[in-house]
Short mmCIF file of C-alpha atoms and ligand atoms in Angstrom, two decimals:
data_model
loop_
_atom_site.label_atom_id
_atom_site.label_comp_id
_atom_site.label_asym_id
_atom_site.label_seq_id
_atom_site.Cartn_x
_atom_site.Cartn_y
_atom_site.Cartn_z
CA UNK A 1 71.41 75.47 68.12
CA UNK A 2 69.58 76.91 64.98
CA UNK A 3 66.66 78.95 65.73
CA UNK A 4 63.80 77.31 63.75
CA UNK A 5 62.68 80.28 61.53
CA UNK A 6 61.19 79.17 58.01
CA UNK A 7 60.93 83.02 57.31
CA UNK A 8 64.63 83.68 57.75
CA UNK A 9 65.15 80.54 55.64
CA UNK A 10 62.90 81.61 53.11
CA UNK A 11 64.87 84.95 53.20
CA UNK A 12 68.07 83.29 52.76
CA UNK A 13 69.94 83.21 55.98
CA UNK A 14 70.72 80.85 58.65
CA UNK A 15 71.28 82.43 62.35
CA UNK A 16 72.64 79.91 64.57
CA UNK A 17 72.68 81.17 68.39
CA UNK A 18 75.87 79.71 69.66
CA UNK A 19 78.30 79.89 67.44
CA UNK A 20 81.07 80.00 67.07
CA UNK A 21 81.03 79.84 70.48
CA UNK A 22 78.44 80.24 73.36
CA UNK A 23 77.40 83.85 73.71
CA UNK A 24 77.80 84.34 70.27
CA UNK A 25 75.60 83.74 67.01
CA UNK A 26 76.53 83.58 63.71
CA UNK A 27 74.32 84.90 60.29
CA UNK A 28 75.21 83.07 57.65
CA UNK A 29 73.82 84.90 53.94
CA UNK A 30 72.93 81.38 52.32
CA UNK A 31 72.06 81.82 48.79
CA UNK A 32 75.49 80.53 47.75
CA UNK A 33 73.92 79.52 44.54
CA UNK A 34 73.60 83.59 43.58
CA UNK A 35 76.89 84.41 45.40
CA UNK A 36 74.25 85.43 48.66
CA UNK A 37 72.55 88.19 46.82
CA UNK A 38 70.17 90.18 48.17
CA UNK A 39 66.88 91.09 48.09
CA UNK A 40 64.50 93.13 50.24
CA UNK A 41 62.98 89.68 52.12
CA UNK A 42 66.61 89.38 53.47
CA UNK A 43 67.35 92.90 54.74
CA UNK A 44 63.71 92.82 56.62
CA UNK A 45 65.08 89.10 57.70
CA UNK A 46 68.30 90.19 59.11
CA UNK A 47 66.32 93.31 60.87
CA UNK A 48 64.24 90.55 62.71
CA UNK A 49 67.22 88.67 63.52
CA UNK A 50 68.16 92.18 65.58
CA UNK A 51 64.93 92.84 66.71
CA UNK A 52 64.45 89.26 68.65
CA UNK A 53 68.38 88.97 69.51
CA UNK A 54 68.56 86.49 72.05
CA UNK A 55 69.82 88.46 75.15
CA UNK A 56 72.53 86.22 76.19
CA UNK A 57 74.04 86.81 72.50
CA UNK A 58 76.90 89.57 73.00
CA UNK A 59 78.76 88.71 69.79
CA UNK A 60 77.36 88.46 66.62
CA UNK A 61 78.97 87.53 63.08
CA UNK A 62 77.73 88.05 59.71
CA UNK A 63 79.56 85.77 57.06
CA UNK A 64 78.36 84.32 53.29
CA UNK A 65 78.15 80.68 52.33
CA UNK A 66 80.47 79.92 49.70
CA UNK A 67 83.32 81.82 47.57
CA UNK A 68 81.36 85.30 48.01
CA UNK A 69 79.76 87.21 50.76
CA UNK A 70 77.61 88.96 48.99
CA UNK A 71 77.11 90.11 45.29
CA UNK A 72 75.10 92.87 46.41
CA UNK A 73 71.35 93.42 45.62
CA UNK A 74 69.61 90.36 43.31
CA UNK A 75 69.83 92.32 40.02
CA UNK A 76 66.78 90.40 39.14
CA UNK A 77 64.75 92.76 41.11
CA UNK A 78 65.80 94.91 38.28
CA UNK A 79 64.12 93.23 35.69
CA UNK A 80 60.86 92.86 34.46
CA UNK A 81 60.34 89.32 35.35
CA UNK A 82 61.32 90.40 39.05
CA UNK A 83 61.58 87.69 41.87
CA UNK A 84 58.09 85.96 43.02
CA UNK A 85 57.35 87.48 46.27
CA UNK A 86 59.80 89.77 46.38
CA UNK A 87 59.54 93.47 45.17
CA UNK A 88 61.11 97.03 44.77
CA UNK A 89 59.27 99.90 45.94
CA UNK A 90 59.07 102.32 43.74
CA UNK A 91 60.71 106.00 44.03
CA UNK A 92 57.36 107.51 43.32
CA UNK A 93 55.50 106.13 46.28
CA UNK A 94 54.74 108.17 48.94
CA UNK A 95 56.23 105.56 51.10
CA UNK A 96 59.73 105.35 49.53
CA UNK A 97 61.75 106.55 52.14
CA UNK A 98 59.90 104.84 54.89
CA UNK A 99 60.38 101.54 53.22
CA UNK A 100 64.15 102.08 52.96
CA UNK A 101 64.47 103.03 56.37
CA UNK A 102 62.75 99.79 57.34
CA UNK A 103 65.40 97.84 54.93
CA UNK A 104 68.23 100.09 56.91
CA UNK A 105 66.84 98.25 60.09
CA UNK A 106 68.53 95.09 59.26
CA UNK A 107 72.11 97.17 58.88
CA UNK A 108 71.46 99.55 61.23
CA UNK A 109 71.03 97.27 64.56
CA UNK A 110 74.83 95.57 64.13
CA UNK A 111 76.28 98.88 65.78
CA UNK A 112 74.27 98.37 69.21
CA UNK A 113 76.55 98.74 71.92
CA UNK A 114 75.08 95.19 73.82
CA UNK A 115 76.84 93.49 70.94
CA UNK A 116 80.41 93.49 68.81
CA UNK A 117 79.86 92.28 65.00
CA UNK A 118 82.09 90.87 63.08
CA UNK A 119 81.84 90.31 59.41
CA UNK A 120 83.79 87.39 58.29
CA UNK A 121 84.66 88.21 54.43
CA UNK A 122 85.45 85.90 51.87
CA UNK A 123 85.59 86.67 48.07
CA UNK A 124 83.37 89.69 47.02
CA UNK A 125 81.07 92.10 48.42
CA UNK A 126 79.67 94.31 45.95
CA UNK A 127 77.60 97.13 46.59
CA UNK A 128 74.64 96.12 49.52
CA UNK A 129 77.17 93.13 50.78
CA UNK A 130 79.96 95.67 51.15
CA UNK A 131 77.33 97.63 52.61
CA UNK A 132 76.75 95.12 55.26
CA UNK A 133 80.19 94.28 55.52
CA UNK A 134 80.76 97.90 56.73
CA UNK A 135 77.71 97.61 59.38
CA UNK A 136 79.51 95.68 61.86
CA UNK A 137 81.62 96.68 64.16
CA UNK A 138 85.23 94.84 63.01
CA UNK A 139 85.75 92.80 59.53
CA UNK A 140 88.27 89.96 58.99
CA UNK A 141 88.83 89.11 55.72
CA UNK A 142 90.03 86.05 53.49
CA UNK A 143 92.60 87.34 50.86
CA UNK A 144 90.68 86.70 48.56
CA UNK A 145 88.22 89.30 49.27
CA UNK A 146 87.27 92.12 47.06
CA UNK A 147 84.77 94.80 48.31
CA UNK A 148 83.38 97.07 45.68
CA UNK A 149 80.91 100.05 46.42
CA UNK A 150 78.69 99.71 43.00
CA UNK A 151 75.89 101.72 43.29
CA UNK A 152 76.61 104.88 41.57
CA UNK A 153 77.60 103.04 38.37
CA UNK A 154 74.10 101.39 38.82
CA UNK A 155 72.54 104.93 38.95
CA UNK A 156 71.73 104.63 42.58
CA UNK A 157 73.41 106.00 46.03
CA UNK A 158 74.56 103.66 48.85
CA UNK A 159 71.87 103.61 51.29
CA UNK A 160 71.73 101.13 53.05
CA UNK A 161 73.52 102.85 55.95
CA UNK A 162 77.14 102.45 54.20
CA UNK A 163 78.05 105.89 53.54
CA UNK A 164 78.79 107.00 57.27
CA UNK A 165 81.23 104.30 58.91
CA UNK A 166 82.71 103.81 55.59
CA UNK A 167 83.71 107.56 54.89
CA UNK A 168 84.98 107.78 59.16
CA UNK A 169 86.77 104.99 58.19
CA UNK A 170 88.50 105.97 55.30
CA UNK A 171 87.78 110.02 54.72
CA UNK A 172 85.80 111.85 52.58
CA UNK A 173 88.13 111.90 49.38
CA UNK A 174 88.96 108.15 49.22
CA UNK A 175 85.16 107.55 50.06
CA UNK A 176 84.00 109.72 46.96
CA UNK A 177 87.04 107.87 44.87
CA UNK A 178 85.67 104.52 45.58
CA UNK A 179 81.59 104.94 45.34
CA UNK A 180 82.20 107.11 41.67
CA UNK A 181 84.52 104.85 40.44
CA UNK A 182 83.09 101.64 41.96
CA UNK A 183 86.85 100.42 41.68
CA UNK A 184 87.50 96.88 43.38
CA UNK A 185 89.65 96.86 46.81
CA UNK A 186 91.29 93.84 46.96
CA UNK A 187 92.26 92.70 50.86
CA UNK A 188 95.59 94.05 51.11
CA UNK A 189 94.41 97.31 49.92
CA UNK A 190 91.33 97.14 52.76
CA UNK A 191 93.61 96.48 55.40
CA UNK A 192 96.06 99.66 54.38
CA UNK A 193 92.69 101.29 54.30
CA UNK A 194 91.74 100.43 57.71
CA UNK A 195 88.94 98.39 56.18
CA UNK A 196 89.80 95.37 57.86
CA UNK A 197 91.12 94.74 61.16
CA UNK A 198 92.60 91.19 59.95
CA UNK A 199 93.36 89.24 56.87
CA UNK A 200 94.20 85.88 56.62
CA UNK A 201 94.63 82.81 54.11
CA UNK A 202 91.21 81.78 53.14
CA UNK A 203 91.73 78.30 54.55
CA UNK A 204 92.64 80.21 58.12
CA UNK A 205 89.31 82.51 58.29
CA UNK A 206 86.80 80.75 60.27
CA UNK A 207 89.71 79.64 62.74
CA UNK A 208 90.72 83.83 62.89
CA UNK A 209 87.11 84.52 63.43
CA UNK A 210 86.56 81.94 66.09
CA UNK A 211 89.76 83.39 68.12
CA UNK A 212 88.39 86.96 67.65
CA UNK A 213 85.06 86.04 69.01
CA UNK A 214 86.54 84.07 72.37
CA UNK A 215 88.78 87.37 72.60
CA UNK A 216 85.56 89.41 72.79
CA UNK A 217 83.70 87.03 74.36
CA UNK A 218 86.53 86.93 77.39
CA UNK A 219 85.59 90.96 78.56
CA UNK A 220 83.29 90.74 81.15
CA UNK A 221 79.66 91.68 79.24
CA UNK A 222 79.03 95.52 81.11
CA UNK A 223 82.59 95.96 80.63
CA UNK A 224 82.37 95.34 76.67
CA UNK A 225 79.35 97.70 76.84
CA UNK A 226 80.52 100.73 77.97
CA UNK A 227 83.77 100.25 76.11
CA UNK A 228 81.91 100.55 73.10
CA UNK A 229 79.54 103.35 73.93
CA UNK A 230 82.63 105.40 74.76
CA UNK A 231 84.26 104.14 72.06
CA UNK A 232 82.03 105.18 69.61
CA UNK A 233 80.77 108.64 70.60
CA UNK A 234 84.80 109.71 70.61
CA UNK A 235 85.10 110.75 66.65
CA UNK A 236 82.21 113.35 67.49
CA UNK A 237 83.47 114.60 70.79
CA UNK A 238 85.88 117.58 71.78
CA UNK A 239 88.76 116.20 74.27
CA UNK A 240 86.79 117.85 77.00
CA UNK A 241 83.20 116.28 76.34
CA UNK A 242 85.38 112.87 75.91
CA UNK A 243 87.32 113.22 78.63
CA UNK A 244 83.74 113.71 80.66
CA UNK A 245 82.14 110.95 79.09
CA UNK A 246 84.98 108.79 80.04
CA UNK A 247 84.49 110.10 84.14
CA UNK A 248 80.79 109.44 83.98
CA UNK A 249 80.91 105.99 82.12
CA UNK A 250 83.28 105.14 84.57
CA UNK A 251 81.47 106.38 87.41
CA UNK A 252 78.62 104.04 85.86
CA UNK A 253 80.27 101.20 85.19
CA UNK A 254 81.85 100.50 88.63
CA UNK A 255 78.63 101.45 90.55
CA UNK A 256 76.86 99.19 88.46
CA UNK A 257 79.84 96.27 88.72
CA UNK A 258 79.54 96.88 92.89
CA UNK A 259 76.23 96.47 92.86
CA UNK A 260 75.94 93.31 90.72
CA UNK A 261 78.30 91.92 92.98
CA UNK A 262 75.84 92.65 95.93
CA UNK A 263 72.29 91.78 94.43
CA UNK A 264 70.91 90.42 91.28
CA UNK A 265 70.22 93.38 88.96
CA UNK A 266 66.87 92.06 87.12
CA UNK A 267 67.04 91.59 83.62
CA UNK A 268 66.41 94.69 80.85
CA UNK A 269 67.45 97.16 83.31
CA UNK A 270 70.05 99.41 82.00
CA UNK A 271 73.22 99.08 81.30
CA UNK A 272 76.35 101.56 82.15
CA UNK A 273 77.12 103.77 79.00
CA UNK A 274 74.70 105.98 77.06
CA UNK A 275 75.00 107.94 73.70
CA UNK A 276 74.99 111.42 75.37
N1 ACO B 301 71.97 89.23 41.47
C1 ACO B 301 71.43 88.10 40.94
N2 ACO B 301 72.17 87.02 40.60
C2 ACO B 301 73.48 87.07 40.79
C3 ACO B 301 74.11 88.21 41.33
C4 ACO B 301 73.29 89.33 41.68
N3 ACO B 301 73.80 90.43 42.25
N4 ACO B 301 75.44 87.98 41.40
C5 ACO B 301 75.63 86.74 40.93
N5 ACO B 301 74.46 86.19 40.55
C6 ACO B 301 74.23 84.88 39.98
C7 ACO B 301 74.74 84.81 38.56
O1 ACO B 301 73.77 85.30 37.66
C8 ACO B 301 74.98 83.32 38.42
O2 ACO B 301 73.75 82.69 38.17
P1 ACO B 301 73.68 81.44 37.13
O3 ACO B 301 74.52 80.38 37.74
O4 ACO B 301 72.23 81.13 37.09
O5 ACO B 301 74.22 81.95 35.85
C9 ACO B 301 75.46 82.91 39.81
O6 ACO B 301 75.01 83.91 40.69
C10 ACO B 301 76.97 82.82 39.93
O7 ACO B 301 77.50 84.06 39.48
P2 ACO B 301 78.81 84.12 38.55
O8 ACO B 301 78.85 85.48 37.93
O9 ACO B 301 78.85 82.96 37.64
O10 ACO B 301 79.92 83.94 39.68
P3 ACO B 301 81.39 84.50 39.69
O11 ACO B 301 82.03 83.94 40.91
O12 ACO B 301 82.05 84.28 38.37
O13 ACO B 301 81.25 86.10 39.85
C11 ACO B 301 80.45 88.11 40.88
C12 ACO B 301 80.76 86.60 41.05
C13 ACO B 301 81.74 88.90 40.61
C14 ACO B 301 79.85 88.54 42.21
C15 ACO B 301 79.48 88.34 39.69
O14 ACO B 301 78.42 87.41 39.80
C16 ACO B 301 78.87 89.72 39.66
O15 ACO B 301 79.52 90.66 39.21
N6 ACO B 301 77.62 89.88 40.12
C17 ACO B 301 76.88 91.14 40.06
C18 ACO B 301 77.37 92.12 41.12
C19 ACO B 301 76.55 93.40 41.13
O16 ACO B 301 76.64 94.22 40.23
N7 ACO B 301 75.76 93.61 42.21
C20 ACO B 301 74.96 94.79 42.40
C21 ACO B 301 75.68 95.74 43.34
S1 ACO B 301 74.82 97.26 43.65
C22 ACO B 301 73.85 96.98 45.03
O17 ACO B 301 74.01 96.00 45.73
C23 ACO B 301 72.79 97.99 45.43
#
């Protein structure tokens, strides 16, 4: 099914709730026509998307009609003609950084434990597309892709919440090397870098995507959940506050699996797994 938005098409994206599969949805940057670039309409779109997720949704990929994910930010914005309906704010408003904190919001919300997201990457993304690209959780990429962090040679930092997974992912010094130079990584060179969990032949990507997802989709849903939360707080943690967090998700996860078993557990109440 396609959820009937007219803002989200207006935006440039397509989110269809159940695919690839059931339990899944799929955001599909659909401005082919400008290789999916981006403007500020779209980032507030895809923070709706995350806002209203539907809650049987558990996977969630992020891929760009045509040859390219995403050429980064419209460079029209840049200009003075600008884009109708679509503007910049401008460093010196008092507002600036609350305005990019509300574009972060459609980046930031592809690392909630509830859900995995997987960015399916063909061809390039530049700058705010590689940006995105690094927001979800795993990346499988055509081999054809090349990602390219362009912002400093555009006089600008990445901010749009790329800086953090990308430098865990691939340490500080090869971080720095990439966003000064704004060199291109092809896919083989991602994948060495631990920028890509899978590449495959162009032709083969949706079919590698749509066996990920049933993969993911196959964990039982609390299960997936706490994995993750665990998961993710273990880069920050000592062995010891691991090794704890690991006893009490545990702990969590089984008294919550025993008692699902025994009663309905009403919908929106938590979870096993926290962040502590
Ligand atoms: N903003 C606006 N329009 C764009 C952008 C963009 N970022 N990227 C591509 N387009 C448009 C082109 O102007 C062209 O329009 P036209 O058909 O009206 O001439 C159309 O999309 C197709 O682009 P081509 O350049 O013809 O496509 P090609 O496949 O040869 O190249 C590539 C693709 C490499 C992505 C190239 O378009 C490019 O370098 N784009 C700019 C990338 C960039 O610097 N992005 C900013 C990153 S920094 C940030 O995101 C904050």
């Amino acid at each position: 099914m396609t959820a009937g938005r007219p803002d989200l098409a207006r935006a440039g994206l397509r989110f269809d709730v159940g695919a690839p599969a059931p339990g899944a949805a799929t955001i599909t940057l659909d401005r082919s026509q400008r290789r999916n670039a981006m403007t500020p309409g779209m980032w507030h779109g895809l923070a709706a998307i995350g806002q209203a997720l539907p809650p049987e949704v558990r996977v969630v990929v992020v891929q760009g009609a045509g040859p390219s994910f995403s050429a980064g930010i419209d460079l029209r914005l840049f200009t003075p003609e600008g884009i109708p309906g679509e503007s910049l704010v401008g460093a010196g408003d008092p507002g600036f950084e609350d305005w990019i904190a509300s574009v972060q919001a459609g980046f930031t919300w592809l690392r909630d434990p509830a859900i995995v997201s997987v960015a399916a990457v063909r061809g390039h993304a530049i700058g705010a597309g590689f940006q995105l690209a690094l927001s979800c959780d795993l990346r499988v990429l055509a081999d054809d892709a090349q990602l390219c962090m362009k912002e400093p040679a555009l006089g600008l930092v990445p901010d749009l919440t790329g800086t953090k997974d990308f430098t865990d992912l691939v340490g500080v010094a090869r971080a720095l090397e990439l966003c000064l130079t704004a060199r291109t990584v092809s896919a083989a060179e991602a994948y060495e870098l631990r920028l890509a969990e899978l590449v495959v032949p162009g032709a083969e990507l949706d079919g590698a995507v749509g066996d990920l997802v049933a993969a993911l989709l196959a964990v039982e849903p609390a299960v997936a959940r706490a994995t993750k939360e665990l998961i993710m707080q273990a880069p920050r943690n000592t062995l010891e506050q691991q090794a704890r967090a690991e006893r009490r998700i545990q702990a969590q996860l089984q008294r919550f699996r025993m008692r699902s078993q025994t009663e309905p557990i009403p919908a929106g109440e938590d979870q096993p797994g926290d962040a502590t």
